[in-house]
CSV table of C-alpha atoms and ligand atoms in Angstrom, one decimal:
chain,number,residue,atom,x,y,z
F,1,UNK,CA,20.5,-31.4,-8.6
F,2,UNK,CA,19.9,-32.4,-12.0
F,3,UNK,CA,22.4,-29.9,-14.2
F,4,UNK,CA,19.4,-28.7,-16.4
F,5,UNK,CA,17.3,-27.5,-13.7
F,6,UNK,CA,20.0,-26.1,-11.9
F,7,UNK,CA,19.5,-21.8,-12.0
F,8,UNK,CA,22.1,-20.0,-12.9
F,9,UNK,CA,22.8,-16.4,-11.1
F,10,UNK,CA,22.2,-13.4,-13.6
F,11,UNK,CA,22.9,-10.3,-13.2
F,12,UNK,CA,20.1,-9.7,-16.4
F,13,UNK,CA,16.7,-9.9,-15.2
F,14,UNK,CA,15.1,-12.9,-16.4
F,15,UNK,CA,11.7,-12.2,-18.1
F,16,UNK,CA,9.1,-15.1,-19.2
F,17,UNK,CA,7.4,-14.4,-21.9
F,18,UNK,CA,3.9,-15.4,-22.9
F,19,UNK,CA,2.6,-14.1,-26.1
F,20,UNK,CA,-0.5,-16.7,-25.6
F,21,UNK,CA,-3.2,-16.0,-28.5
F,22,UNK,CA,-4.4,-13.9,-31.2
F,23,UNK,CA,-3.1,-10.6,-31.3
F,24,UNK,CA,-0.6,-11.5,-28.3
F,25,UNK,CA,1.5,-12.6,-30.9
F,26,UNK,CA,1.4,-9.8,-32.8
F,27,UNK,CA,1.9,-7.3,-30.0
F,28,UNK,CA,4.5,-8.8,-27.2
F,29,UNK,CA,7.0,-9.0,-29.8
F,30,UNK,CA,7.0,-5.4,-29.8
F,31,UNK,CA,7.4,-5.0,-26.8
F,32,UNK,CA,10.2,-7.0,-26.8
F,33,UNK,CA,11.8,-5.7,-29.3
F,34,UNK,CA,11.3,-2.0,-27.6
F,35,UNK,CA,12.8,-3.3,-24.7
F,36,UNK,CA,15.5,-4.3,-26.1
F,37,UNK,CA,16.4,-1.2,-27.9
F,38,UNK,CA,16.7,0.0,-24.7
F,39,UNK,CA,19.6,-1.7,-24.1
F,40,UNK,CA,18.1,-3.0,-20.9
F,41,UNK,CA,19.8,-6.1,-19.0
F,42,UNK,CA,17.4,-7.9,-19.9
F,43,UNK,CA,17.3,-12.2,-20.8
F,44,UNK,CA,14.0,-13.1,-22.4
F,45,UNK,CA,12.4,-16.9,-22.4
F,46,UNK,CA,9.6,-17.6,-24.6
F,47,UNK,CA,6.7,-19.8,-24.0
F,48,UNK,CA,4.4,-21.2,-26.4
F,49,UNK,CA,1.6,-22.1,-23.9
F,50,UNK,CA,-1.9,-20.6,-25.5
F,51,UNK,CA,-4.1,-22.0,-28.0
F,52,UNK,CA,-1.8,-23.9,-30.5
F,53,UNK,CA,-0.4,-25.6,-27.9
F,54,UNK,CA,-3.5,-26.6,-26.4
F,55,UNK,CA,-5.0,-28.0,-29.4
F,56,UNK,CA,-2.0,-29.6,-30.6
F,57,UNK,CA,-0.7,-31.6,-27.3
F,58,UNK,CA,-3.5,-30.8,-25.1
F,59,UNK,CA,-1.6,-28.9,-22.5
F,60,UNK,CA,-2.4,-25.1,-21.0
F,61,UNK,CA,0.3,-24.9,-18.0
F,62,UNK,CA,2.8,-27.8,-18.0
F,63,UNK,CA,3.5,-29.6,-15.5
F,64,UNK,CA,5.2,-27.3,-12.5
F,65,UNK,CA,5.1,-24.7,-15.0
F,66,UNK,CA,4.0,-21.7,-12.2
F,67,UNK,CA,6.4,-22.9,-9.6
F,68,UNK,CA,9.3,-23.0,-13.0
F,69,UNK,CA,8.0,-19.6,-12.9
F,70,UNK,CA,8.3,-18.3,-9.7
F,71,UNK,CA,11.7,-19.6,-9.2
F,72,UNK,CA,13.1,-19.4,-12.7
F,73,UNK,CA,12.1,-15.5,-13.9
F,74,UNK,CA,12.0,-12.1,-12.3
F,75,UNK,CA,8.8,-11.4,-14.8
F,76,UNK,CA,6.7,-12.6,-16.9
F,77,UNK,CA,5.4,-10.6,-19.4
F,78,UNK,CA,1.9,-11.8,-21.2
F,79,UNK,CA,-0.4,-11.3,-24.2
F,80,UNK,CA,-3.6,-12.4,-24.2
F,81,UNK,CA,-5.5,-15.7,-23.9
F,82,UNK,CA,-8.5,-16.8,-26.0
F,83,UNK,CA,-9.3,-18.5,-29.3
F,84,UNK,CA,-12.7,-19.1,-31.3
F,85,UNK,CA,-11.6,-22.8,-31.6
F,86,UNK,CA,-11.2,-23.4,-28.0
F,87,UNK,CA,-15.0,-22.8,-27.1
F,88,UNK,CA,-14.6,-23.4,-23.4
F,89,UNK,CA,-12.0,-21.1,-23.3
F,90,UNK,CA,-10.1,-23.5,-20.3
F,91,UNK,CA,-6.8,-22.3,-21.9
F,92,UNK,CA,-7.3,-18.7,-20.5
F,93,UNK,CA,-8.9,-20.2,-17.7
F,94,UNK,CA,-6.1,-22.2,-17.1
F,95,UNK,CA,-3.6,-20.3,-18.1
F,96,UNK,CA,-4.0,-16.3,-17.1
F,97,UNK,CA,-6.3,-17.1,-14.3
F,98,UNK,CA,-3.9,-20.0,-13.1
F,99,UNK,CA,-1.2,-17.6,-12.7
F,100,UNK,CA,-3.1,-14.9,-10.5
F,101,UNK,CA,-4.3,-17.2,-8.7
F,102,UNK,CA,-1.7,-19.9,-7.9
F,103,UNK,CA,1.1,-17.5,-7.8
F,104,UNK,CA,-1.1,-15.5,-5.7
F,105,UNK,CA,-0.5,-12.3,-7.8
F,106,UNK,CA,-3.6,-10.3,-5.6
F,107,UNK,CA,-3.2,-6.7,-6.9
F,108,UNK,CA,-4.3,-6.1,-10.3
F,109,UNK,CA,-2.9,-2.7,-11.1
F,110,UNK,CA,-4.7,-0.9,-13.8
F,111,UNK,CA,-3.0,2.6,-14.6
F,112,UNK,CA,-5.8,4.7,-16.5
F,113,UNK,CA,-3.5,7.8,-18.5
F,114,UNK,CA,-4.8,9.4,-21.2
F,115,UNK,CA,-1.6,10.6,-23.4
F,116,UNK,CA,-3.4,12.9,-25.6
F,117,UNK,CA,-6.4,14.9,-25.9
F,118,UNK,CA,-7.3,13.4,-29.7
F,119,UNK,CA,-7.2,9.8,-28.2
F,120,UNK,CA,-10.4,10.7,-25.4
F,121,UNK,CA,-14.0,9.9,-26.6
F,122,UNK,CA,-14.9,12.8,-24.5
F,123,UNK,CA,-14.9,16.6,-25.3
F,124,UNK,CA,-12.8,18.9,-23.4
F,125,UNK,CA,-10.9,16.7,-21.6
F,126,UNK,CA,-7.0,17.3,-21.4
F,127,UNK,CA,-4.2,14.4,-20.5
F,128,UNK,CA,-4.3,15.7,-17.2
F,129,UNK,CA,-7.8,15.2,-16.6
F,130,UNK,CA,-7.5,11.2,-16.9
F,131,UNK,CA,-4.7,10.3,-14.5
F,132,UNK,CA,-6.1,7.6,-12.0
F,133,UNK,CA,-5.2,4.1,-11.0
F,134,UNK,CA,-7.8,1.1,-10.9
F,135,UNK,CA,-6.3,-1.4,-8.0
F,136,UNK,CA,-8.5,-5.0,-8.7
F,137,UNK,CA,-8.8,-7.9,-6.1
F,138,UNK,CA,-7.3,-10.4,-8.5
F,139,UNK,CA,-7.4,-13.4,-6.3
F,140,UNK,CA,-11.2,-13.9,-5.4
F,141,UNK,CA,-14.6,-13.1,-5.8
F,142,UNK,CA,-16.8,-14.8,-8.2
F,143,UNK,CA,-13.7,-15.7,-10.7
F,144,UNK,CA,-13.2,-18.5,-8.1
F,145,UNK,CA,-15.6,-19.8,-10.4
F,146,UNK,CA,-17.2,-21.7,-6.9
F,147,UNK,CA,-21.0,-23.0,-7.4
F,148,UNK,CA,-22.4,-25.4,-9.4
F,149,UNK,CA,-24.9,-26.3,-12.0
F,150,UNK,CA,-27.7,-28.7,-11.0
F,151,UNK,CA,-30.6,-30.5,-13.0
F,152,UNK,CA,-28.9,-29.0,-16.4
F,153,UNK,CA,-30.7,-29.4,-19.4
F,154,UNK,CA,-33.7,-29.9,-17.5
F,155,UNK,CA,-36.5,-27.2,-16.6
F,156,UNK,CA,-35.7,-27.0,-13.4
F,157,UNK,CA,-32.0,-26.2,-13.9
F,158,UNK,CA,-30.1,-24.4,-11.7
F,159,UNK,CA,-26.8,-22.4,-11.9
F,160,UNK,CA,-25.1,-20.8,-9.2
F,161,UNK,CA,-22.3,-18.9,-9.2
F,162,UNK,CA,-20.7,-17.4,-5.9
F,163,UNK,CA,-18.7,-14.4,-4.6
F,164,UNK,CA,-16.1,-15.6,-2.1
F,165,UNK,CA,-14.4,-12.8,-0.4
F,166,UNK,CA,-12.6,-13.0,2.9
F,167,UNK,CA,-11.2,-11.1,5.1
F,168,UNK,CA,-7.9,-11.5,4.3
F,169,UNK,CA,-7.9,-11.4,0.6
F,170,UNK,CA,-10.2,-7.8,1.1
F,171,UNK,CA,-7.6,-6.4,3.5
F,172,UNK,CA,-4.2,-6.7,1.6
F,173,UNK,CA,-5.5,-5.0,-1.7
F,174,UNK,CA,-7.4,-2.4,0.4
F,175,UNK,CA,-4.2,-1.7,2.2
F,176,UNK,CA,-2.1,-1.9,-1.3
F,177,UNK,CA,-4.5,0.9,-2.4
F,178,UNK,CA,-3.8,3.0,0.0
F,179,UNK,CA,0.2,2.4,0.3
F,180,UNK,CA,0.0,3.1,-3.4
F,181,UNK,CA,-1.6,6.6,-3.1
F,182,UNK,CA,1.4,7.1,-0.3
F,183,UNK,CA,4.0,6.1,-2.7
F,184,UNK,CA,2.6,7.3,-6.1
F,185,UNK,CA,2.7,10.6,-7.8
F,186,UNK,CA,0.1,11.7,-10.9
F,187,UNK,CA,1.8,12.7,-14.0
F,188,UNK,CA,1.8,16.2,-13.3
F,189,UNK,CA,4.1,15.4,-10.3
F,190,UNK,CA,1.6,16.0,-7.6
F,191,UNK,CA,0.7,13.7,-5.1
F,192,UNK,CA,-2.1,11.1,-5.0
F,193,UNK,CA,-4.8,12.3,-2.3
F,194,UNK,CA,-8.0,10.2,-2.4
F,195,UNK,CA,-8.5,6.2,-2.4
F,196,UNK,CA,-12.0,5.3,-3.9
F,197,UNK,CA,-13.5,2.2,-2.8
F,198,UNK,CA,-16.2,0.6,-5.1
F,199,UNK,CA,-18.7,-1.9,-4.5
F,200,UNK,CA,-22.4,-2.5,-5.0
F,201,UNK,CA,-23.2,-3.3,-1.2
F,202,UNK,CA,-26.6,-2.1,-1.6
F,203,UNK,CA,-27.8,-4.8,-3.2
F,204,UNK,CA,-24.8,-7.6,-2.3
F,205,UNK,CA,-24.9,-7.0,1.3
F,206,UNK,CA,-22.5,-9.9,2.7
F,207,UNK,CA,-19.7,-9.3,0.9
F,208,UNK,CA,-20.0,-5.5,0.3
F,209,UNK,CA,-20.9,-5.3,4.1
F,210,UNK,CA,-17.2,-6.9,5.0
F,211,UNK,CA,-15.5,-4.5,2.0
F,212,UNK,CA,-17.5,-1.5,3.8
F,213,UNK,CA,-15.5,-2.4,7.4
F,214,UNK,CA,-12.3,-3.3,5.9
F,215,UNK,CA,-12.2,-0.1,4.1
F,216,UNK,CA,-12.9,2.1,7.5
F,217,UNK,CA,-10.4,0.1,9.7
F,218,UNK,CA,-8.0,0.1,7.3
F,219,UNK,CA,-8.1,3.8,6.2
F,220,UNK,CA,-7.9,5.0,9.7
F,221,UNK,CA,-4.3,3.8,9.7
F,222,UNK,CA,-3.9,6.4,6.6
F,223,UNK,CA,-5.2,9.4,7.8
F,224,UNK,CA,-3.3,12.0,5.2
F,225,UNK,CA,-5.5,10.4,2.7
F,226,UNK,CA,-8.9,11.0,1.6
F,227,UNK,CA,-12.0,8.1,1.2
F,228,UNK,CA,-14.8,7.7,-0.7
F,229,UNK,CA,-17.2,5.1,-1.7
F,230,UNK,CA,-19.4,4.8,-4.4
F,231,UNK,CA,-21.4,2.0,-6.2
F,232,UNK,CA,-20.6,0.5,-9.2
F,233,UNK,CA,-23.4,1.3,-11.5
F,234,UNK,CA,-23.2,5.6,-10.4
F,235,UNK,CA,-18.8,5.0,-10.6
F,236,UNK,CA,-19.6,4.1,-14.5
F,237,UNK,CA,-21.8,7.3,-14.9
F,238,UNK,CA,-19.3,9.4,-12.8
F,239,UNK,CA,-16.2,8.0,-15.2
F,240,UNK,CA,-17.6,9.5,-18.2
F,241,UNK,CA,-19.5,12.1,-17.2
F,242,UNK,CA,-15.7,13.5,-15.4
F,243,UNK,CA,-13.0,11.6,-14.9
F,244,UNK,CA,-11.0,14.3,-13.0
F,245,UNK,CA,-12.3,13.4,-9.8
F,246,UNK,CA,-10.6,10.0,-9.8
F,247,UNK,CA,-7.7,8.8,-8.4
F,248,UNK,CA,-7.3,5.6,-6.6
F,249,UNK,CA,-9.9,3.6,-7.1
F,250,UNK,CA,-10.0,0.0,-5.3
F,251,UNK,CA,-12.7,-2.5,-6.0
F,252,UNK,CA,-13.4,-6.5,-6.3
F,253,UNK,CA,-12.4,-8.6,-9.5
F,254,UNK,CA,-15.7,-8.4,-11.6
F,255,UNK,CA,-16.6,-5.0,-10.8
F,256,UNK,CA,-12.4,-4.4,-11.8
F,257,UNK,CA,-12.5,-6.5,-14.8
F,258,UNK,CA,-15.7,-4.2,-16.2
F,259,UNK,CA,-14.7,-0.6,-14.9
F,260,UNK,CA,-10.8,-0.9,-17.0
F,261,UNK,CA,-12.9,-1.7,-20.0
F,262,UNK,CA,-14.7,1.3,-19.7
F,263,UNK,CA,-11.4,3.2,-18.0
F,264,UNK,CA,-9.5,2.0,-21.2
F,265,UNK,CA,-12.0,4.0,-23.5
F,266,UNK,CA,-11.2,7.2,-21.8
F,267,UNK,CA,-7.4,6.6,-22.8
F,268,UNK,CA,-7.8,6.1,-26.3
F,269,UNK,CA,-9.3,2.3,-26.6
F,270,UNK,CA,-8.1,-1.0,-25.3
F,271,UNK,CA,-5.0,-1.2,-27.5
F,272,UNK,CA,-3.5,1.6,-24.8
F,273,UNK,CA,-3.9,-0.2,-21.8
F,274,UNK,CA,-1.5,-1.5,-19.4
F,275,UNK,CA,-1.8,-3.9,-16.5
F,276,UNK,CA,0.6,-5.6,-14.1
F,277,UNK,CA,-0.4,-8.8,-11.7
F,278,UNK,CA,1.3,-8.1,-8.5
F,279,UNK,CA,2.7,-9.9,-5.2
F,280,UNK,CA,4.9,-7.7,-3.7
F,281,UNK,CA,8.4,-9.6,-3.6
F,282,UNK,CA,7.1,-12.4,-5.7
F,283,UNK,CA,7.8,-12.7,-9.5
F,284,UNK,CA,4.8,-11.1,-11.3
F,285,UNK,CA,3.3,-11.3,-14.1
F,286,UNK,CA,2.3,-8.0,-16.5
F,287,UNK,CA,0.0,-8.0,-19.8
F,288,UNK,CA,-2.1,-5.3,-21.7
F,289,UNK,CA,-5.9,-5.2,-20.4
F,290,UNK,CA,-6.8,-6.2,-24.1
F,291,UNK,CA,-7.9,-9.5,-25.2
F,292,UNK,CA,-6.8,-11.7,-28.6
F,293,UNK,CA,-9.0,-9.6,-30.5
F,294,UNK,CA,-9.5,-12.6,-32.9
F,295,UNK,CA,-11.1,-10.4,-36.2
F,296,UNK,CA,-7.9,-8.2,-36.3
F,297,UNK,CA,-5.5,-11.2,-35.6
F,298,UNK,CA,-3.2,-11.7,-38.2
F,299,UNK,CA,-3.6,-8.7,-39.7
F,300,UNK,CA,-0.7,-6.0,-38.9
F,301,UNK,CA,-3.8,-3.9,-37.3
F,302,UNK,CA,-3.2,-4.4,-33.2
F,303,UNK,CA,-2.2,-1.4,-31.1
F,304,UNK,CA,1.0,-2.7,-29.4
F,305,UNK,CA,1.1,0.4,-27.7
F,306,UNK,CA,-0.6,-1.2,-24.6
F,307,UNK,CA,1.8,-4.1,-24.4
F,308,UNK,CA,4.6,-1.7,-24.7
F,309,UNK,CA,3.1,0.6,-22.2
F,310,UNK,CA,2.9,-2.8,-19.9
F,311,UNK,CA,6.7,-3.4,-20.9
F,312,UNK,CA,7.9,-0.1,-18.9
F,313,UNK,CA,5.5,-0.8,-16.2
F,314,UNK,CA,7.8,-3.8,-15.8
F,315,UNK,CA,10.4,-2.4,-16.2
F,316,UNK,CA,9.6,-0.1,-13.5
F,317,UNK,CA,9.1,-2.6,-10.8
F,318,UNK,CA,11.9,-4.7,-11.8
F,319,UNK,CA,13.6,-1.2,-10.2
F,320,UNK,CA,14.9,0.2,-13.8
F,321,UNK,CA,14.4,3.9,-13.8
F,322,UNK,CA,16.1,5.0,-17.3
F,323,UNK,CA,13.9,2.5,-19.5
F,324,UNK,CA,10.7,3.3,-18.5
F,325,UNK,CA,11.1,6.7,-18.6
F,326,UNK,CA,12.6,6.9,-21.9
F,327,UNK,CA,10.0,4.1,-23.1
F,328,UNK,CA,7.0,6.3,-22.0
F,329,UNK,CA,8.7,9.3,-23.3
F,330,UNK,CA,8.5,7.4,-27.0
F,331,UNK,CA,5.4,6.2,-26.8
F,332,UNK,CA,3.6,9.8,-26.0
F,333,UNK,CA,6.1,11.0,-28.5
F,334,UNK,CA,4.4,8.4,-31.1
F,335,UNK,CA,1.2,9.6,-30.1
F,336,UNK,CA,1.7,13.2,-30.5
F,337,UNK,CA,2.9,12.2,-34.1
F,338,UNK,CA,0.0,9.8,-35.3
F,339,UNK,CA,2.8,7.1,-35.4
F,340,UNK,CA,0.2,5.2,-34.1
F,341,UNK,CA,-1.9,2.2,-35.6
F,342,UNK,CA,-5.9,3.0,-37.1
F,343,UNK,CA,-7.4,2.9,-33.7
F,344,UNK,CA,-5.8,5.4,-32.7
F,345,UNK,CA,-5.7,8.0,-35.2
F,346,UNK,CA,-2.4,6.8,-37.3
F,347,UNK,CA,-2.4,4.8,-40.3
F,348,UNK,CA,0.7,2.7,-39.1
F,349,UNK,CA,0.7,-1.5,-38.7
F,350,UNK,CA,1.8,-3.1,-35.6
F,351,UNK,CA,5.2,-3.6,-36.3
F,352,UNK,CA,5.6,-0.2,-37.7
F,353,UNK,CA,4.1,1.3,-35.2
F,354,UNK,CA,6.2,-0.6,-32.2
F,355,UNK,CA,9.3,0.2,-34.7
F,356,UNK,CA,8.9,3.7,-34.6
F,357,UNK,CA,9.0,3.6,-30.6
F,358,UNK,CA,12.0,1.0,-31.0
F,359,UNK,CA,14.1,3.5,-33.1
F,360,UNK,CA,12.9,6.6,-30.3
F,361,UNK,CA,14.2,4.5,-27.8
F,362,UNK,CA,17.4,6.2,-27.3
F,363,UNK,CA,16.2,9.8,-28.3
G,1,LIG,P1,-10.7,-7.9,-26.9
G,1,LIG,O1,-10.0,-7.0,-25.9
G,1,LIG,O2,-10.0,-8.9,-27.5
G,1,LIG,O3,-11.4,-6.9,-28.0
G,1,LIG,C1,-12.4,-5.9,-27.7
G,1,LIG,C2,-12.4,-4.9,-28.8
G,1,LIG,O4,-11.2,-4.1,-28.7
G,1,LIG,C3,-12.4,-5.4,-30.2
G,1,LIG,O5,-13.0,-4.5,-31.0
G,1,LIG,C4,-10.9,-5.4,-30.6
G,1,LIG,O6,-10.6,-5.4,-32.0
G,1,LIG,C5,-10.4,-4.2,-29.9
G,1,LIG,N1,-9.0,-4.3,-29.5
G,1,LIG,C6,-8.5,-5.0,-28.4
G,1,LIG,N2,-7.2,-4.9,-28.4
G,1,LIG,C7,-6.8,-4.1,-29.4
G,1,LIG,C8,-5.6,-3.6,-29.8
G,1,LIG,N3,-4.4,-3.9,-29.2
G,1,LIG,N4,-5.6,-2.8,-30.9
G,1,LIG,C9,-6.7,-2.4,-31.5
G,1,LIG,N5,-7.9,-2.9,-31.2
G,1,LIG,C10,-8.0,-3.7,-30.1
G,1,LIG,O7,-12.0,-8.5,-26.1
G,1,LIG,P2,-13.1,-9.5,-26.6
G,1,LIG,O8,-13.4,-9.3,-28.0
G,1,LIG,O9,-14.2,-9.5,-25.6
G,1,LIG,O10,-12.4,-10.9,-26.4
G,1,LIG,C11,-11.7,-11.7,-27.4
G,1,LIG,C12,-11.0,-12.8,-26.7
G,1,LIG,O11,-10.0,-12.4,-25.8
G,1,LIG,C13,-11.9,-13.7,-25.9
G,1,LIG,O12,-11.5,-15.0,-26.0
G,1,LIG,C14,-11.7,-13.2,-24.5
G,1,LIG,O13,-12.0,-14.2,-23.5
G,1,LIG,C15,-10.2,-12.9,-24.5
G,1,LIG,N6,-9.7,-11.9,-23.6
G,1,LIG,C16,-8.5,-12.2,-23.0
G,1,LIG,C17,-7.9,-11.3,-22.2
G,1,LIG,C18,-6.5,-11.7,-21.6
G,1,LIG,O14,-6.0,-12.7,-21.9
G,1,LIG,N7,-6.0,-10.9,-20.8
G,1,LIG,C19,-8.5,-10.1,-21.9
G,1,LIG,C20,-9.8,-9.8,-22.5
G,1,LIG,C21,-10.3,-10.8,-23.3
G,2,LIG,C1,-8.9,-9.2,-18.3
G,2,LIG,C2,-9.7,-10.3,-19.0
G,2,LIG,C3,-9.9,-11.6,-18.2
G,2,LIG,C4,-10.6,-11.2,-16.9
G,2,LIG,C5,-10.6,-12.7,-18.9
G,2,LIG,C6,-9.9,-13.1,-20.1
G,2,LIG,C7,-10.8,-13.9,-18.0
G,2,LIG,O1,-11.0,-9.8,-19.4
G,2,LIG,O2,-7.7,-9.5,-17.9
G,2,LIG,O3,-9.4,-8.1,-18.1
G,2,LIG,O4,-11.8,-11.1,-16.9
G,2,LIG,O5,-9.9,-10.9,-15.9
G,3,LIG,MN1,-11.2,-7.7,-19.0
């Protein structure tokens, strides 16, 4: 074996990290640095694969880059992809949906936590009242990007796009939904009760037809737990008009990819969200929902609260129990202070703002 590629054994878990585009780069290395004030065993690698890259060498992933990986890191830990000079966006596409997909990473975990009352859009509604979890296919579905476009430019163009689901890929984050409601307790400490499944399989009846069956057989192999369904369009209505009545909620990519947008308002804005891209047992990869956020790149003005939130989720599956805990604990803390950036109610800068958690740390 050639010396360089040879992997040494660590006892520090080896995270990859990605800060990819815009405000990625402005965030991750807060959470960084809040890990590290942790005092976490923790050995960080830095990769410059986003944007700048792309435009400057042409690469997204390099070559064997997922299965370097996979083999090399314990995590990876990501910002966001996407870049107004790179107009077909094929970095991201590349990039973030190259590693759900090739590394197979099929359970897009979304935690939806509202930390304090002032951060909801809604009246009334307490930190308990928003304390569900958003499971989302992340491995199919129309973001397989199968179809074609025919006769373009013409009149008679035609695009089509498909939504590929099978059975297999329908099954495993069904049955992750419902071993995570086993496993999982809400913030209050009480136990998770009800697995949602959501769908539009009134008007897509194929593929919401096989989710419909998979969701019965698999349920009845959980029979402490309760099931519902509902559609799509009424689960948006039903988020905002009370979001108490959630709690595991399992649904396809798209319909995932559009209900955390809307989940992320309820918990103050996208700049709070956390996500994790997981194959159990496989090195996985964790990033905030939000996206580069090009107008406030640059500018000292990005939440990192999100990316450190997604930090102690990391943390938490790489089996570290102190860290996240005392992470989370600094963060609310922050929150409860206004040591928070504009967005959400403060008047602090990113670096400030991740800072403040940094130094609360060890509190
Ligand atoms: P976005 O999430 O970047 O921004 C949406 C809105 O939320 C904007 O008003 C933005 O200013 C605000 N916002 C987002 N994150 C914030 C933060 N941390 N702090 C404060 N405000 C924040 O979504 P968009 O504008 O639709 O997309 C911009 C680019 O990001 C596009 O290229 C898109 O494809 C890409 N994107 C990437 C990812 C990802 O890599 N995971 C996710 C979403 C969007
Ligand atoms: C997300 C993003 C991505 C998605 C984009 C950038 C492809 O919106 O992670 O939520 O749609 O999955
Ligand atoms: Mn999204």
């Amino acid at each position: 074996m050639n010396p360089e590629n040879e992997v040494k054994p660590s006892t520090k878990k080896r995270i990859a990290v990605i800060p990819g585009d815009g405000i990625g780069k402005e965030v991750i290395p807060q959470a960084v640095g809040v890990m590290r004030a942790t005092g976490a065993a923790l050995e960080f690698t830095e990769f410059d694969w986003g944007a700048d890259r792309y435009l400057r060498d042409g690469t997204t992933v390099p070559p064997d880059g997922f299965t370097m990986l996979a083999r090399d890191f314990d995590a990876i830990l990501v910002g966001a992809f996407g870049d107004p000079r790179v107009k077909t966006n094929i970095h991201a596409k590349e990039i973030l949906l190259g590693m759900r997909f090739q590394m197979d990473l099929y359970a897009n975990v979304r935690p939806v936590r509202l930390l304090d009352a002032g951060l909801c859009p809604l009246k009334n509604v307490e930190p308990k009242d928003v304390d569900f979890v958003v499971l989302r296919e992340n491995t199919e579905g129309v973001y397989t990007d199968a179809g074609g476009v025919f006769k373009q430019g013409t009149p008679d163009e035609i695009a089509m796009q498909e939504d590929l689901n099978t059975r297999k890929g329908v099954e495993r984050i069904i049955h992750y939904a419902f071993e995570y409601c086993r496993a999982h307790r809400k913030l209050d400490g009480s136990p998770r009760s009800k697995v949602l499944m959501c769908d539009k399989s009134n008007a897509m009846t194929h593929a919401g037809g096989l989710w419909q069956r998979v969701f019965k057989e698999v349920s009845a192999g959980f029979s402490e737990i309760t099931t519902q369904h509902m559609y799509v369009d009424a689960l948006c209505l039903q988020m905002v008009r009370d979001p108490r009545q959630f709690d595991v909620v399992v649904t396809n990519n798209m319909f995932g990819d559009i209900i955390t947008d809307l989940a992320a308002a309820l918990q103050g804005g996208l700049g709070m969200a956390a996500s994790g891209n997981i194959h159990p047992g496989r090195t996985s990869m964790f990033e905030p929902v939000h996206g580069s956020a090009p107008p406030i790149a640059g500018k000292n003005l990005a939440n990192p609260f999100g990316a450190i939130l997604t930090a102690a989720m990391m943390l938490r599956h790489l089996k570290f129990t102190r860290e996240p805990d005392q992470i989370e604990a600094a963060v609310l803390e922050a929150v409860r202070l206004n040591k928070t950036t504009q967005d959400a109610n403060g008047t602090l800068g990113t670096r400030e703002a991740g800072q403040w958690v940094a130094e609360h740390v060890m509190i």
